[in-house]
Coordinates of C-alpha atoms in Angstrom, one line a residue:
M1 CA -4.0 -24.6 -23.7
N2 CA -4.7 -26.7 -20.7
Y3 CA -4.0 -25.7 -17.1
A4 CA -0.7 -27.6 -16.9
E5 CA 0.7 -25.7 -19.9
F6 CA -0.6 -22.4 -18.5
K7 CA 1.0 -23.1 -15.1
N8 CA 4.4 -23.9 -16.7
S9 CA 4.2 -20.7 -18.7
T10 CA 3.4 -18.4 -15.7
Q11 CA 4.7 -20.0 -12.5
N12 CA 7.8 -17.9 -12.6
L13 CA 5.9 -14.6 -12.8
P14 CA 5.1 -12.6 -9.7
I15 CA 1.6 -11.8 -11.0
I16 CA -0.3 -12.7 -14.2
L17 CA -1.7 -9.9 -16.3
T18 CA -4.3 -10.8 -18.9
K19 CA -2.9 -8.2 -21.3
S20 CA 0.4 -10.1 -21.2
L21 CA -1.1 -13.4 -22.2
S22 CA -1.4 -12.7 -25.9
G23 CA 1.9 -14.5 -26.5
L24 CA 0.4 -17.7 -25.1
K25 CA -1.6 -18.4 -28.2
F26 CA -4.9 -17.5 -26.5
Q27 CA -7.8 -15.9 -28.3
E28 CA -9.1 -13.2 -26.1
Q29 CA -12.5 -14.6 -25.3
T30 CA -11.2 -18.1 -25.0
M31 CA -8.6 -16.8 -22.5
L32 CA -11.2 -15.0 -20.4
N33 CA -13.4 -18.1 -20.3
Q34 CA -10.5 -20.3 -19.3
L35 CA -9.4 -17.9 -16.6
Y36 CA -12.9 -17.8 -15.2
R37 CA -13.1 -21.7 -15.1
W38 CA -9.7 -22.0 -13.4
Q39 CA -10.7 -19.3 -10.9
K40 CA -13.8 -21.3 -10.0
K41 CA -11.7 -24.4 -9.5
R42 CA -9.3 -22.3 -7.3
L43 CA -6.4 -23.0 -9.6
I44 CA -5.8 -19.2 -9.9
I45 CA -6.7 -16.3 -7.7
Q46 CA -8.1 -13.1 -9.1
L47 CA -6.6 -10.0 -7.4
K48 CA -8.6 -7.6 -9.5
R49 CA -10.0 -7.6 -13.0
G50 CA -7.2 -8.6 -15.3
V51 CA -4.7 -9.5 -12.5
Y52 CA -4.2 -13.0 -11.2
L53 CA -1.9 -15.3 -9.2
L54 CA -1.5 -19.0 -9.5
N55 CA -2.7 -20.9 -6.4
K56 CA -0.2 -21.1 -3.5
N57 CA 0.9 -24.7 -4.4
D58 CA 1.6 -24.1 -8.0
R59 CA 3.4 -20.8 -8.1
K60 CA 7.2 -20.7 -7.7
I61 CA 7.4 -17.0 -7.0
K62 CA 6.0 -15.7 -3.7
P63 CA 5.6 -12.0 -4.1
S64 CA 4.8 -10.0 -0.9
R65 CA 1.5 -8.3 -0.3
V66 CA 3.3 -4.9 -0.4
F67 CA 4.6 -5.7 -3.9
I68 CA 1.2 -6.8 -5.0
A69 CA -0.2 -3.5 -3.6
S70 CA 2.2 -1.6 -5.8
Q71 CA 1.1 -3.5 -8.9
L72 CA -2.7 -3.3 -8.4
Y73 CA -2.9 0.5 -8.7
K74 CA -0.3 2.8 -10.1
P75 CA 1.2 5.1 -9.3
S76 CA 1.2 4.4 -5.6
Y77 CA 3.3 3.9 -2.5
V78 CA 2.6 2.2 0.8
S79 CA 2.0 4.6 3.7
M80 CA -0.3 5.3 6.6
E81 CA -0.6 2.7 9.4
Y82 CA 1.0 -0.1 7.5
A83 CA 4.2 2.0 6.9
L84 CA 4.1 3.2 10.5
S85 CA 3.9 -0.4 11.8
F86 CA 6.8 -1.3 9.4
Y87 CA 9.0 1.4 11.0
G88 CA 7.9 0.4 14.6
L89 CA 6.2 3.8 15.2
I90 CA 2.9 2.2 16.3
P91 CA 2.6 -1.0 18.3
E92 CA 0.0 -2.7 16.2
R93 CA 0.6 -5.2 13.5
V94 CA -1.4 -3.9 10.5
A95 CA -3.0 -6.3 8.1
D96 CA -4.7 -4.1 5.6
I97 CA -2.3 -2.2 3.3
T98 CA -3.1 1.5 2.6
S99 CA -1.3 3.1 -0.2
I100 CA -1.2 6.7 -1.5
T101 CA -2.0 7.5 -5.1
T102 CA -2.6 10.5 -7.4
K103 CA -5.5 8.6 -8.9
K104 CA -9.0 8.4 -7.3
T105 CA -9.5 6.7 -4.0
T106 CA -10.4 3.1 -4.3
K107 CA -10.2 -0.4 -2.6
F108 CA -9.6 -3.9 -3.8
K109 CA -10.6 -6.9 -1.7
N110 CA -9.4 -10.4 -2.6
E111 CA -8.1 -13.5 -1.0
L112 CA -4.9 -11.8 0.1
G113 CA -6.7 -9.1 2.1
D114 CA -7.8 -5.5 1.6
F115 CA -5.8 -3.1 -0.5
V116 CA -6.8 0.6 0.1
Y117 CA -5.7 3.5 -2.0
Q118 CA -6.1 7.1 -0.8
H119 CA -5.9 10.1 -3.2
I120 CA -3.6 13.0 -2.7
K121 CA -2.7 15.9 -5.1
P122 CA 0.2 15.3 -7.4
E123 CA 2.3 18.0 -5.8
T124 CA 2.2 16.1 -2.5
F125 CA 3.1 12.7 -4.1
R126 CA 6.7 12.5 -2.8
G127 CA 8.6 11.4 0.2
F128 CA 8.8 7.7 -0.6
K129 CA 11.6 5.3 -1.4
S130 CA 12.2 2.1 -3.3
V131 CA 12.5 -1.1 -1.2
K132 CA 12.9 -4.8 -2.2
D133 CA 10.7 -7.5 -0.6
E134 CA 11.8 -10.9 0.6
S135 CA 11.7 -12.2 -3.0
G136 CA 13.7 -9.3 -4.4
Y137 CA 10.7 -7.5 -6.0
T138 CA 10.6 -3.7 -5.7
Y139 CA 7.8 -1.7 -4.2
F140 CA 7.6 1.9 -2.9
I141 CA 7.0 2.9 0.7
A142 CA 6.7 6.3 2.4
E143 CA 9.7 7.6 4.4
K144 CA 8.7 7.4 8.0
E145 CA 8.2 11.2 8.3
K146 CA 5.9 11.2 5.2
A147 CA 3.9 8.3 6.5
V148 CA 3.2 10.4 9.6
V149 CA 2.2 13.4 7.5
D150 CA 0.0 11.3 5.2
L151 CA -1.8 9.9 8.3
F152 CA -2.4 13.3 9.8
Y153 CA -3.6 14.8 6.5
L154 CA -6.0 12.0 5.7
N155 CA -7.5 12.0 9.3
L156 CA -7.9 15.8 9.6
N157 CA -11.6 15.7 9.4
K158 CA -11.7 13.3 12.4
I159 CA -9.5 15.5 14.7
N160 CA -11.4 18.0 16.8
S161 CA -8.8 19.0 19.4
L162 CA -5.0 19.3 19.2
N163 CA -3.2 17.9 22.2
F164 CA -0.5 15.4 23.2
E165 CA -3.2 12.9 24.1
L166 CA -4.0 12.7 20.4
F167 CA -0.6 11.3 19.6
E168 CA -0.5 8.9 22.5
K169 CA -4.1 7.5 22.7
Y170 CA -5.6 8.1 19.3
F171 CA -2.6 7.5 17.0
R172 CA -0.7 5.4 19.5
F173 CA 2.7 6.6 18.5
Q174 CA 5.8 5.1 20.0
A175 CA 9.6 5.4 19.5
V176 CA 9.2 8.8 17.8
E177 CA 12.6 10.0 19.0
G178 CA 14.2 9.1 15.6
L179 CA 11.8 11.2 13.5
K180 CA 13.3 14.2 11.8
Q181 CA 11.2 17.2 12.7
K182 CA 12.4 19.3 9.8
K183 CA 11.4 16.7 7.3
I184 CA 8.0 16.4 8.9
I185 CA 7.4 20.1 8.5
E186 CA 8.7 20.2 5.0
F187 CA 6.4 17.4 3.9
A188 CA 3.4 19.1 5.6
K189 CA 4.1 22.3 3.8
L190 CA 3.4 20.5 0.5
F191 CA -0.3 20.2 1.4
N192 CA -0.8 23.9 2.0
N193 CA -3.2 23.2 4.9
S194 CA -3.2 25.4 8.0
K195 CA -4.8 22.8 10.3
L196 CA -2.2 20.2 9.2
M197 CA 0.6 22.7 9.9
R198 CA -0.7 23.3 13.4
L199 CA -0.9 19.6 14.0
V200 CA 2.6 18.8 12.8
K201 CA 4.1 21.6 14.8
L202 CA 2.4 20.3 17.9
F203 CA 3.7 16.8 17.0
C204 CA 7.2 18.2 16.7
T205 CA 6.9 19.7 20.2
Y206 CA 5.6 16.3 21.4
I207 CA 8.8 14.7 20.0
K208 CA 11.0 17.2 21.8
E209 CA 9.1 16.4 25.1
V210 CA 9.6 12.6 24.6
K211 CA 13.3 13.1 24.0
K212 CA 13.7 14.9 27.4

């Protein structure tokens, strides 16, 4: 199979998985050799081992980076700073996507950017929702309150003192008035961590002060 045939067979796919190419009449080693050559010619982009995209000009589908993040490592949902930026809770535009997973912590770096995955225990893997990207593809993102709790929990070892300045200058929170304090506390309880509970209770007090 030449590249033109391969392109016609895959350009309507959001991503290309090598395990799904068996129906394209490839022998496994021939397929891997061909993919390697096309990658060198920049006809395809390797996102990680076994996962590819056609080059920008040849693909008809334009999946979002958040959708791709959801496909590179499962189960996972987008959270932390990227989700907080999505909700307008921090001022920065965040480029790298950090997701939460029950699998081991890992990171993938490719032409589309850095995709970071942070491990949490299965019993805390909740508080996310299904969202469609601009192309109609589904991915999972933390509810805004869970994104806050995930951020706090995964930064606990960096926090030495608990005060309002932490929220304003370190985490740079904004527009926190719409956060539901009860949900924040409920999500924090899942982690069974006393330092996290002290932190979220202080944050709830901070929200009340901001609302005044």
